[in-house]
Every structure is written in C-alpha cells, then in structure tokens.
Amino acid sequence: MWRMKVLGIESSCDETACAIVEDGHKILSNVVATQIPFHQAYKGVVPEIASRKHAEWILPVVKQALEQSGLSLADVDAIAATNRPGLMGALLVGLSFGKTLAWASGKPFFAVNHMLGHMYAAHLENDISYPYLGLLVSGGHSIIAKVNDFDSLEILGTTIDDSVGEAFDKVSKYYDLGYPGGVIIDKLAQKGDPKAFSFPIPKIDKKGDHRYDVSFSGLKTAVIHQADAFLNAGYEKTVENIAASFQETACRTLVSRLMRAVEDTGLTTVVAGGGVAANSRLRAMLAEHKEVTCIFPSLKLCGDNGAMIAGVAYHFLKRGETSPLNTTACARIPQFKRGLSNLEAFGRR
C-alpha cells in the first residue's frame, strides 16, 4: 500500500524546523533548531538575527530530517513550507528553500498557513473527529474557533488587543525574568500563590459578537504598572506570587470564554494548539471541566515544528490541490470575521 510522505519546513519565527510525516499522522522525523540563545540578550526575537540563522541552518536541518527518517529526497512525495503569518524575512527563507526543493525535484509544493499547522498538531498523535472547538494560543494569536475541517475554522472569538503569549513575554521582560517569558513564568508560578494578587479579568460584552473575545492589554498593564493596587492582605509582593497570580488570571480569561462557546455550540471536544498550549496551569484548568474532552499536543508539538506543516499539506495532497511556485510570503493575515470560515485569512495564497 502506497503511503504518502510529506517533507514540511517551518521558519516563521525563531525555530528552523523540518519534519517528514507519513499519511498525515506518522512522524518519521522532526528536527527543530532553536534560536533562543541568540535572542535571550534582547529579551525577544530580533527579526534580522532570526532571518540570518534560518539561512545558515535551513540546509543542515533538512538534511538531518531526511537522515533521521532513513529516507532520501527521492522517497518523499511532496514538499511543504509555511508562508504565513510570521516575520517576513524568516518566512522567506523557509518558503524559498521549500519551493526551490520542490522545483528541483519535480515534486508538488504546498504553502501552509502557520495557524492551521498549530491547530492540526494534536491530530498527529490523536484520532480527532470534526467538528470541535479549537483554542489556538500563541505569541501572536489568541483564537477560539469552531473547527469544521483541517482548513476550515469558523472564528468565534479572538483577542481585541494583545495575544496571551505576548502578555507573558512583556510581563517577563518588565520584571527581567528572561526569555522566553511563557516558560519562565510557568516555572515561577509553581513556587508562588495564585491568590496573592486579584488581577482583573477584562469585562467584555457577554452577548453579541464579542462574547467569546479576550483581552490581555489591561491585565498586562495591571501586572506591570499597578501590581501594588491588586496585592491582597497577608501576601508578599514576590516575583513568584506575581507570576502565579498573573498566569492564573490569564488562563481563567481564556477558559471562561471557551466555556461560553462550549455551552452555546454544544461541542464538548476542545483541541488546543500553539506555544501557550504547553502552559501547565492552562492544561490543569481545562482538565477540571469534566464536561469536556480536552486534547493537547505533546509539549514538543506545541512550539513551532515542521511536522504540523507536513500534516496539513498531506490533506491538500489528498485533495489534489497544490500551491503555485509563485506563492509568496505574508507577514500578517487579514482581520478575522466572526462567524465565517475564514478562507482569506487561512488560505495559502
């Protein structure tokens, strides 16, 4: 029986990644070269450094993925690469390499939306039926959606300002905790008390178009500039307590909106994706809701990786759809329109 093998490349931010996936599920190799040490001094990703490192690492990473899988390029059926959204220079490195590799080898090429990849990551390890509610949380996005298919997301809610991942990074930067902020705050929070500070959960219209939306700008401001005003009696102002209380509030903000969507749609399966899906408190908080089945990717698949890109591309390959070699990169995606399957935002061209 012929099994389709797709080589997927991901370079949207600060991870140079390549993976080979068979039939959309079986990971034959998954190589991720992280640039974190090169960005730590700046407490955030420097686009120019990211682009240069991608250009330096892309060839050895792809070679390593092939070697790890035990395959040659001739054994691969298709090539895929992320083309949106992300840092433009970083995207262009992986996209250009992927298109060139496809052209030189005569194989079909697929440009894949990074966000579709994150939403698909849990499918690599689980048999998940559509539709379900998707919680896509990362450094750039906070999205609650009804997921009807691998490329069909009906947007229910999103952030009206900052993403949750951005809030984690900004709080970490202000308190000089280090980079990446999400991982560091998660570890510090385990040593603190989430009841130390009563940080506010933004009040957004409980009815109408914005009932599933989230906001993190006000929370970020409260944690950074007004922490003393929210300190509860009997608690100390320590970084551990700040981290624990901030993380608790951020996670409750997400979960409260998600549970509204569960109640309104009747869907009881929730699938999470994106870097913040690795957060231990978010996982534990969702596990407390016994009325829903929560599915998370393993930690290695929460961050950027090539396997999720290859997995999505496999389904386009099955459909017989390909991307033209003049497909370009796009740093941003259009503003989401609630209630619509956002083909423009999640499309490949």
PDB file of N, CA and C in Angstrom, residues 181-255:
ATOM      1  N   GLY A 181       9.314  34.202  27.839  1.00  0.00           N
ATOM      2  CA  GLY A 181       8.572  34.525  29.053  1.00  0.00           C
ATOM      3  C   GLY A 181       7.597  33.466  29.522  1.00  0.00           C
ATOM      4  N   GLY A 182       6.903  32.819  28.576  1.00  0.00           N
ATOM      5  CA  GLY A 182       5.885  31.851  28.962  1.00  0.00           C
ATOM      6  C   GLY A 182       6.425  30.696  29.784  1.00  0.00           C
ATOM      7  N   VAL A 183       7.535  30.149  29.358  1.00  0.00           N
ATOM      8  CA  VAL A 183       8.146  29.016  30.057  1.00  0.00           C
ATOM      9  C   VAL A 183       8.630  29.439  31.440  1.00  0.00           C
ATOM     10  N   ILE A 184       9.263  30.607  31.513  1.00  0.00           N
ATOM     11  CA  ILE A 184       9.823  31.084  32.777  1.00  0.00           C
ATOM     12  C   ILE A 184       8.728  31.401  33.784  1.00  0.00           C
ATOM     13  N   ILE A 185       7.675  32.089  33.347  1.00  0.00           N
ATOM     14  CA  ILE A 185       6.576  32.424  34.253  1.00  0.00           C
ATOM     15  C   ILE A 185       5.869  31.164  34.734  1.00  0.00           C
ATOM     16  N   ASP A 186       5.705  30.187  33.861  1.00  0.00           N
ATOM     17  CA  ASP A 186       5.077  28.923  34.243  1.00  0.00           C
ATOM     18  C   ASP A 186       5.857  28.251  35.378  1.00  0.00           C
ATOM     19  N   LYS A 187       7.179  28.252  35.280  1.00  0.00           N
ATOM     20  CA  LYS A 187       8.014  27.631  36.321  1.00  0.00           C
ATOM     21  C   LYS A 187       7.973  28.429  37.625  1.00  0.00           C
ATOM     22  N   LEU A 188       8.049  29.751  37.521  1.00  0.00           N
ATOM     23  CA  LEU A 188       7.997  30.592  38.717  1.00  0.00           C
ATOM     24  C   LEU A 188       6.646  30.480  39.416  1.00  0.00           C
ATOM     25  N   ALA A 189       5.586  30.371  38.623  1.00  0.00           N
ATOM     26  CA  ALA A 189       4.241  30.308  39.178  1.00  0.00           C
ATOM     27  C   ALA A 189       4.046  29.105  40.092  1.00  0.00           C
ATOM     28  N   GLN A 190       4.755  28.039  39.815  1.00  0.00           N
ATOM     29  CA  GLN A 190       4.627  26.829  40.624  1.00  0.00           C
ATOM     30  C   GLN A 190       5.202  27.015  42.029  1.00  0.00           C
ATOM     31  N   LYS A 191       5.959  28.093  42.232  1.00  0.00           N
ATOM     32  CA  LYS A 191       6.524  28.404  43.550  1.00  0.00           C
ATOM     33  C   LYS A 191       5.760  29.537  44.238  1.00  0.00           C
ATOM     34  N   GLY A 192       4.765  30.103  43.530  1.00  0.00           N
ATOM     35  CA  GLY A 192       4.013  31.228  44.096  1.00  0.00           C
ATOM     36  C   GLY A 192       2.592  30.857  44.426  1.00  0.00           C
ATOM     37  N   ASP A 193       1.852  31.844  44.922  1.00  0.00           N
ATOM     38  CA  ASP A 193       0.451  31.652  45.306  1.00  0.00           C
ATOM     39  C   ASP A 193      -0.436  32.450  44.361  1.00  0.00           C
ATOM     40  N   PRO A 194      -1.314  31.784  43.612  1.00  0.00           N
ATOM     41  CA  PRO A 194      -2.175  32.495  42.659  1.00  0.00           C
ATOM     42  C   PRO A 194      -3.206  33.411  43.317  1.00  0.00           C
ATOM     43  N   LYS A 195      -3.352  33.310  44.643  1.00  0.00           N
ATOM     44  CA  LYS A 195      -4.302  34.162  45.350  1.00  0.00           C
ATOM     45  C   LYS A 195      -3.660  35.440  45.886  1.00  0.00           C
ATOM     46  N   ALA A 196      -2.380  35.611  45.657  1.00  0.00           N
ATOM     47  CA  ALA A 196      -1.661  36.762  46.209  1.00  0.00           C
ATOM     48  C   ALA A 196      -2.158  38.086  45.627  1.00  0.00           C
ATOM     49  N   PHE A 197      -2.469  38.099  44.355  1.00  0.00           N
ATOM     50  CA  PHE A 197      -2.941  39.308  43.685  1.00  0.00           C
ATOM     51  C   PHE A 197      -4.302  39.038  43.052  1.00  0.00           C
ATOM     52  N   SER A 198      -5.187  39.992  43.128  1.00  0.00           N
ATOM     53  CA  SER A 198      -6.502  39.871  42.485  1.00  0.00           C
ATOM     54  C   SER A 198      -6.499  40.692  41.202  1.00  0.00           C
ATOM     55  N   PHE A 199      -5.746  40.228  40.220  1.00  0.00           N
ATOM     56  CA  PHE A 199      -5.691  40.945  38.946  1.00  0.00           C
ATOM     57  C   PHE A 199      -7.037  40.831  38.227  1.00  0.00           C
ATOM     58  N   PRO A 200      -7.435  41.884  37.501  1.00  0.00           N
ATOM     59  CA  PRO A 200      -8.777  41.920  36.890  1.00  0.00           C
ATOM     60  C   PRO A 200      -8.882  41.068  35.623  1.00  0.00           C
ATOM     61  N   ILE A 201     -10.017  40.408  35.463  1.00  0.00           N
ATOM     62  CA  ILE A 201     -10.363  39.761  34.207  1.00  0.00           C
ATOM     63  C   ILE A 201     -11.191  40.756  33.413  1.00  0.00           C
ATOM     64  N   PRO A 202     -10.772  41.088  32.207  1.00  0.00           N
ATOM     65  CA  PRO A 202     -11.482  42.110  31.417  1.00  0.00           C
ATOM     66  C   PRO A 202     -12.953  41.765  31.231  1.00  0.00           C
ATOM     67  N   LYS A 203     -13.797  42.758  31.374  1.00  0.00           N
ATOM     68  CA  LYS A 203     -15.226  42.566  31.175  1.00  0.00           C
ATOM     69  C   LYS A 203     -15.569  42.948  29.734  1.00  0.00           C
ATOM     70  N   ILE A 204     -15.883  41.938  28.958  1.00  0.00           N
ATOM     71  CA  ILE A 204     -16.283  42.157  27.566  1.00  0.00           C
ATOM     72  C   ILE A 204     -17.727  41.709  27.424  1.00  0.00           C
ATOM     73  N   ASP A 205     -18.462  42.367  26.545  1.00  0.00           N
ATOM     74  CA  ASP A 205     -19.880  42.088  26.321  1.00  0.00           C
ATOM     75  C   ASP A 205     -20.178  40.589  26.351  1.00  0.00           C
ATOM     76  N   LYS A 206     -21.059  40.174  27.247  1.00  0.00           N
ATOM     77  CA  LYS A 206     -21.408  38.760  27.370  1.00  0.00           C
ATOM     78  C   LYS A 206     -22.425  38.324  26.325  1.00  0.00           C
ATOM     79  N   LYS A 207     -22.895  39.271  25.550  1.00  0.00           N
ATOM     80  CA  LYS A 207     -23.838  38.966  24.481  1.00  0.00           C
ATOM     81  C   LYS A 207     -23.291  39.547  23.181  1.00  0.00           C
ATOM     82  N   GLY A 208     -23.857  39.139  22.082  1.00  0.00           N
ATOM     83  CA  GLY A 208     -23.470  39.725  20.810  1.00  0.00           C
ATOM     84  C   GLY A 208     -22.180  39.167  20.245  1.00  0.00           C
ATOM     85  N   ASP A 209     -21.583  39.921  19.307  1.00  0.00           N
ATOM     86  CA  ASP A 209     -20.455  39.441  18.516  1.00  0.00           C
ATOM     87  C   ASP A 209     -19.182  39.223  19.315  1.00  0.00           C
ATOM     88  N   HIS A 210     -19.035  39.888  20.460  1.00  0.00           N
ATOM     89  CA  HIS A 210     -17.765  39.828  21.184  1.00  0.00           C
ATOM     90  C   HIS A 210     -17.814  38.931  22.420  1.00  0.00           C
ATOM     91  N   ARG A 211     -18.809  38.088  22.552  1.00  0.00           N
ATOM     92  CA  ARG A 211     -18.987  37.303  23.773  1.00  0.00           C
ATOM     93  C   ARG A 211     -17.866  36.270  23.985  1.00  0.00           C
ATOM     94  N   TYR A 212     -17.136  35.930  22.935  1.00  0.00           N
ATOM     95  CA  TYR A 212     -16.045  34.962  23.094  1.00  0.00           C
ATOM     96  C   TYR A 212     -14.668  35.623  22.997  1.00  0.00           C
ATOM     97  N   ASP A 213     -14.645  36.945  22.870  1.00  0.00           N
ATOM     98  CA  ASP A 213     -13.371  37.646  22.726  1.00  0.00           C
ATOM     99  C   ASP A 213     -12.623  37.739  24.052  1.00  0.00           C
ATOM    100  N   VAL A 214     -11.316  37.902  23.940  1.00  0.00           N
ATOM    101  CA  VAL A 214     -10.465  38.069  25.121  1.00  0.00           C
ATOM    102  C   VAL A 214      -9.646  39.337  24.969  1.00  0.00           C
ATOM    103  N   SER A 215      -9.114  39.802  26.088  1.00  0.00           N
ATOM    104  CA  SER A 215      -8.267  40.993  26.103  1.00  0.00           C
ATOM    105  C   SER A 215      -7.181  40.786  27.148  1.00  0.00           C
ATOM    106  N   PHE A 216      -5.955  41.139  26.793  1.00  0.00           N
ATOM    107  CA  PHE A 216      -4.850  40.969  27.733  1.00  0.00           C
ATOM    108  C   PHE A 216      -4.060  42.258  27.962  1.00  0.00           C
ATOM    109  N   SER A 217      -4.401  43.317  27.261  1.00  0.00           N
ATOM    110  CA  SER A 217      -3.688  44.577  27.427  1.00  0.00           C
ATOM    111  C   SER A 217      -3.871  45.144  28.836  1.00  0.00           C
ATOM    112  N   GLY A 218      -5.121  45.153  29.326  1.00  0.00           N
ATOM    113  CA  GLY A 218      -5.384  45.678  30.664  1.00  0.00           C
ATOM    114  C   GLY A 218      -4.737  44.838  31.746  1.00  0.00           C
ATOM    115  N   LEU A 219      -4.777  43.522  31.580  1.00  0.00           N
ATOM    116  CA  LEU A 219      -4.125  42.636  32.543  1.00  0.00           C
ATOM    117  C   LEU A 219      -2.628  42.883  32.570  1.00  0.00           C
ATOM    118  N   LYS A 220      -2.034  43.005  31.394  1.00  0.00           N
ATOM    119  CA  LYS A 220      -0.599  43.276  31.300  1.00  0.00           C
ATOM    120  C   LYS A 220      -0.249  44.586  32.007  1.00  0.00           C
ATOM    121  N   THR A 221      -1.059  45.627  31.786  1.00  0.00           N
ATOM    122  CA  THR A 221      -0.821  46.918  32.426  1.00  0.00           C
ATOM    123  C   THR A 221      -0.940  46.809  33.940  1.00  0.00           C
ATOM    124  N   ALA A 222      -1.938  46.063  34.407  1.00  0.00           N
ATOM    125  CA  ALA A 222      -2.128  45.898  35.849  1.00  0.00           C
ATOM    126  C   ALA A 222      -0.938  45.187  36.480  1.00  0.00           C
ATOM    127  N   VAL A 223      -0.442  44.170  35.852  1.00  0.00           N
ATOM    128  CA  VAL A 223       0.681  43.395  36.396  1.00  0.00           C
ATOM    129  C   VAL A 223       1.975  44.201  36.382  1.00  0.00           C
ATOM    130  N   ILE A 224       2.154  44.997  35.342  1.00  0.00           N
ATOM    131  CA  ILE A 224       3.403  45.744  35.202  1.00  0.00           C
ATOM    132  C   ILE A 224       3.398  47.046  36.002  1.00  0.00           C
ATOM    133  N   HIS A 225       2.313  47.806  35.919  1.00  0.00           N
ATOM    134  CA  HIS A 225       2.316  49.164  36.473  1.00  0.00           C
ATOM    135  C   HIS A 225       1.460  49.347  37.724  1.00  0.00           C
ATOM    136  N   GLN A 226       0.574  48.391  38.023  1.00  0.00           N
ATOM    137  CA  GLN A 226      -0.351  48.610  39.130  1.00  0.00           C
ATOM    138  C   GLN A 226      -0.412  47.429  40.097  1.00  0.00           C
ATOM    139  N   ALA A 227       0.638  46.638  40.130  1.00  0.00           N
ATOM    140  CA  ALA A 227       0.601  45.414  40.940  1.00  0.00           C
ATOM    141  C   ALA A 227       0.290  45.694  42.411  1.00  0.00           C
ATOM    142  N   ASP A 228       0.853  46.755  42.959  1.00  0.00           N
ATOM    143  CA  ASP A 228       0.640  47.069  44.379  1.00  0.00           C
ATOM    144  C   ASP A 228      -0.846  47.252  44.708  1.00  0.00           C
ATOM    145  N   ALA A 229      -1.596  47.803  43.767  1.00  0.00           N
ATOM    146  CA  ALA A 229      -3.014  48.068  44.000  1.00  0.00           C
ATOM    147  C   ALA A 229      -3.837  46.781  44.072  1.00  0.00           C
ATOM    148  N   PHE A 230      -3.315  45.693  43.531  1.00  0.00           N
ATOM    149  CA  PHE A 230      -4.062  44.427  43.493  1.00  0.00           C
ATOM    150  C   PHE A 230      -3.514  43.386  44.466  1.00  0.00           C
ATOM    151  N   LEU A 231      -2.513  43.788  45.281  1.00  0.00           N
ATOM    152  CA  LEU A 231      -1.934  42.856  46.249  1.00  0.00           C
ATOM    153  C   LEU A 231      -2.910  42.639  47.400  1.00  0.00           C
ATOM    154  N   ASN A 232      -3.198  41.394  47.691  1.00  0.00           N
ATOM    155  CA  ASN A 232      -4.135  41.060  48.765  1.00  0.00           C
ATOM    156  C   ASN A 232      -3.438  41.057  50.115  1.00  0.00           C
ATOM    157  N   ALA A 233      -4.190  41.381  51.167  1.00  0.00           N
ATOM    158  CA  ALA A 233      -3.637  41.458  52.524  1.00  0.00           C
ATOM    159  C   ALA A 233      -3.061  40.105  52.938  1.00  0.00           C
ATOM    160  N   GLY A 234      -1.898  40.178  53.568  1.00  0.00           N
ATOM    161  CA  GLY A 234      -1.267  38.962  54.077  1.00  0.00           C
ATOM    162  C   GLY A 234      -0.322  38.295  53.100  1.00  0.00           C
ATOM    163  N   TYR A 235      -0.173  38.864  51.908  1.00  0.00           N
ATOM    164  CA  TYR A 235       0.723  38.268  50.897  1.00  0.00           C
ATOM    165  C   TYR A 235       1.883  39.209  50.598  1.00  0.00           C
ATOM    166  N   GLU A 236       2.984  38.629  50.188  1.00  0.00           N
ATOM    167  CA  GLU A 236       4.161  39.411  49.819  1.00  0.00           C
ATOM    168  C   GLU A 236       4.201  39.646  48.315  1.00  0.00           C
ATOM    169  N   LYS A 237       4.813  40.771  47.948  1.00  0.00           N
ATOM    170  CA  LYS A 237       4.992  41.069  46.527  1.00  0.00           C
ATOM    171  C   LYS A 237       6.294  40.430  46.057  1.00  0.00           C
ATOM    172  N   THR A 238       6.228  39.172  45.684  1.00  0.00           N
ATOM    173  CA  THR A 238       7.388  38.450  45.159  1.00  0.00           C
ATOM    174  C   THR A 238       7.140  38.132  43.685  1.00  0.00           C
ATOM    175  N   VAL A 239       8.209  37.892  42.951  1.00  0.00           N
ATOM    176  CA  VAL A 239       8.052  37.563  41.531  1.00  0.00           C
ATOM    177  C   VAL A 239       7.293  36.245  41.369  1.00  0.00           C
ATOM    178  N   GLU A 240       7.482  35.341  42.324  1.00  0.00           N
ATOM    179  CA  GLU A 240       6.763  34.070  42.261  1.00  0.00           C
ATOM    180  C   GLU A 240       5.255  34.274  42.415  1.00  0.00           C
ATOM    181  N   ASN A 241       4.872  35.136  43.359  1.00  0.00           N
ATOM    182  CA  ASN A 241       3.451  35.422  43.552  1.00  0.00           C
ATOM    183  C   ASN A 241       2.860  36.197  42.377  1.00  0.00           C
ATOM    184  N   ILE A 242       3.636  37.121  41.840  1.00  0.00           N
ATOM    185  CA  ILE A 242       3.185  37.863  40.661  1.00  0.00           C
ATOM    186  C   ILE A 242       2.971  36.903  39.495  1.00  0.00           C
ATOM    187  N   ALA A 243       3.938  36.017  39.270  1.00  0.00           N
ATOM    188  CA  ALA A 243       3.844  35.060  38.168  1.00  0.00           C
ATOM    189  C   ALA A 243       2.634  34.148  38.328  1.00  0.00           C
ATOM    190  N   ALA A 244       2.429  33.656  39.550  1.00  0.00           N
ATOM    191  CA  ALA A 244       1.317  32.729  39.791  1.00  0.00           C
ATOM    192  C   ALA A 244      -0.035  33.419  39.605  1.00  0.00           C
ATOM    193  N   SER A 245      -0.167  34.632  40.122  1.00  0.00           N
ATOM    194  CA  SER A 245      -1.443  35.350  40.023  1.00  0.00           C
ATOM    195  C   SER A 245      -1.727  35.803  38.598  1.00  0.00           C
ATOM    196  N   PHE A 246      -0.690  36.269  37.914  1.00  0.00           N
ATOM    197  CA  PHE A 246      -0.845  36.672  36.516  1.00  0.00           C
ATOM    198  C   PHE A 246      -1.242  35.480  35.652  1.00  0.00           C
ATOM    199  N   GLN A 247      -0.535  34.382  35.796  1.00  0.00           N
ATOM    200  CA  GLN A 247      -0.831  33.193  34.997  1.00  0.00           C
ATOM    201  C   GLN A 247      -2.251  32.688  35.260  1.00  0.00           C
ATOM    202  N   GLU A 248      -2.649  32.702  36.528  1.00  0.00           N
ATOM    203  CA  GLU A 248      -3.995  32.250  36.890  1.00  0.00           C
ATOM    204  C   GLU A 248      -5.064  33.102  36.200  1.00  0.00           C
ATOM    205  N   THR A 249      -4.869  34.407  36.211  1.00  0.00           N
ATOM    206  CA  THR A 249      -5.848  35.306  35.613  1.00  0.00           C
ATOM    207  C   THR A 249      -5.880  35.163  34.098  1.00  0.00           C
ATOM    208  N   ALA A 250      -4.711  35.041  33.489  1.00  0.00           N
ATOM    209  CA  ALA A 250      -4.641  34.884  32.037  1.00  0.00           C
ATOM    210  C   ALA A 250      -5.339  33.602  31.594  1.00  0.00           C
ATOM    211  N   CYS A 251      -5.100  32.522  32.308  1.00  0.00           N
ATOM    212  CA  CYS A 251      -5.721  31.244  31.952  1.00  0.00           C
ATOM    213  C   CYS A 251      -7.232  31.270  32.189  1.00  0.00           C
ATOM    214  N   ARG A 252      -7.657  31.898  33.277  1.00  0.00           N
ATOM    215  CA  ARG A 252      -9.095  31.983  33.559  1.00  0.00           C
ATOM    216  C   ARG A 252      -9.807  32.826  32.495  1.00  0.00           C
ATOM    217  N   THR A 253      -9.139  33.838  32.004  1.00  0.00           N
ATOM    218  CA  THR A 253      -9.707  34.649  30.933  1.00  0.00           C
ATOM    219  C   THR A 253     -10.000  33.785  29.706  1.00  0.00           C
ATOM    220  N   LEU A 254      -9.027  32.971  29.321  1.00  0.00           N
ATOM    221  CA  LEU A 254      -9.197  32.098  28.157  1.00  0.00           C
ATOM    222  C   LEU A 254     -10.276  31.043  28.397  1.00  0.00           C
ATOM    223  N   VAL A 255     -10.205  30.389  29.541  1.00  0.00           N
ATOM    224  CA  VAL A 255     -11.108  29.272  29.811  1.00  0.00           C
ATOM    225  C   VAL A 255     -12.555  29.741  29.959  1.00  0.00           C
TER     226      VAL A 255
END
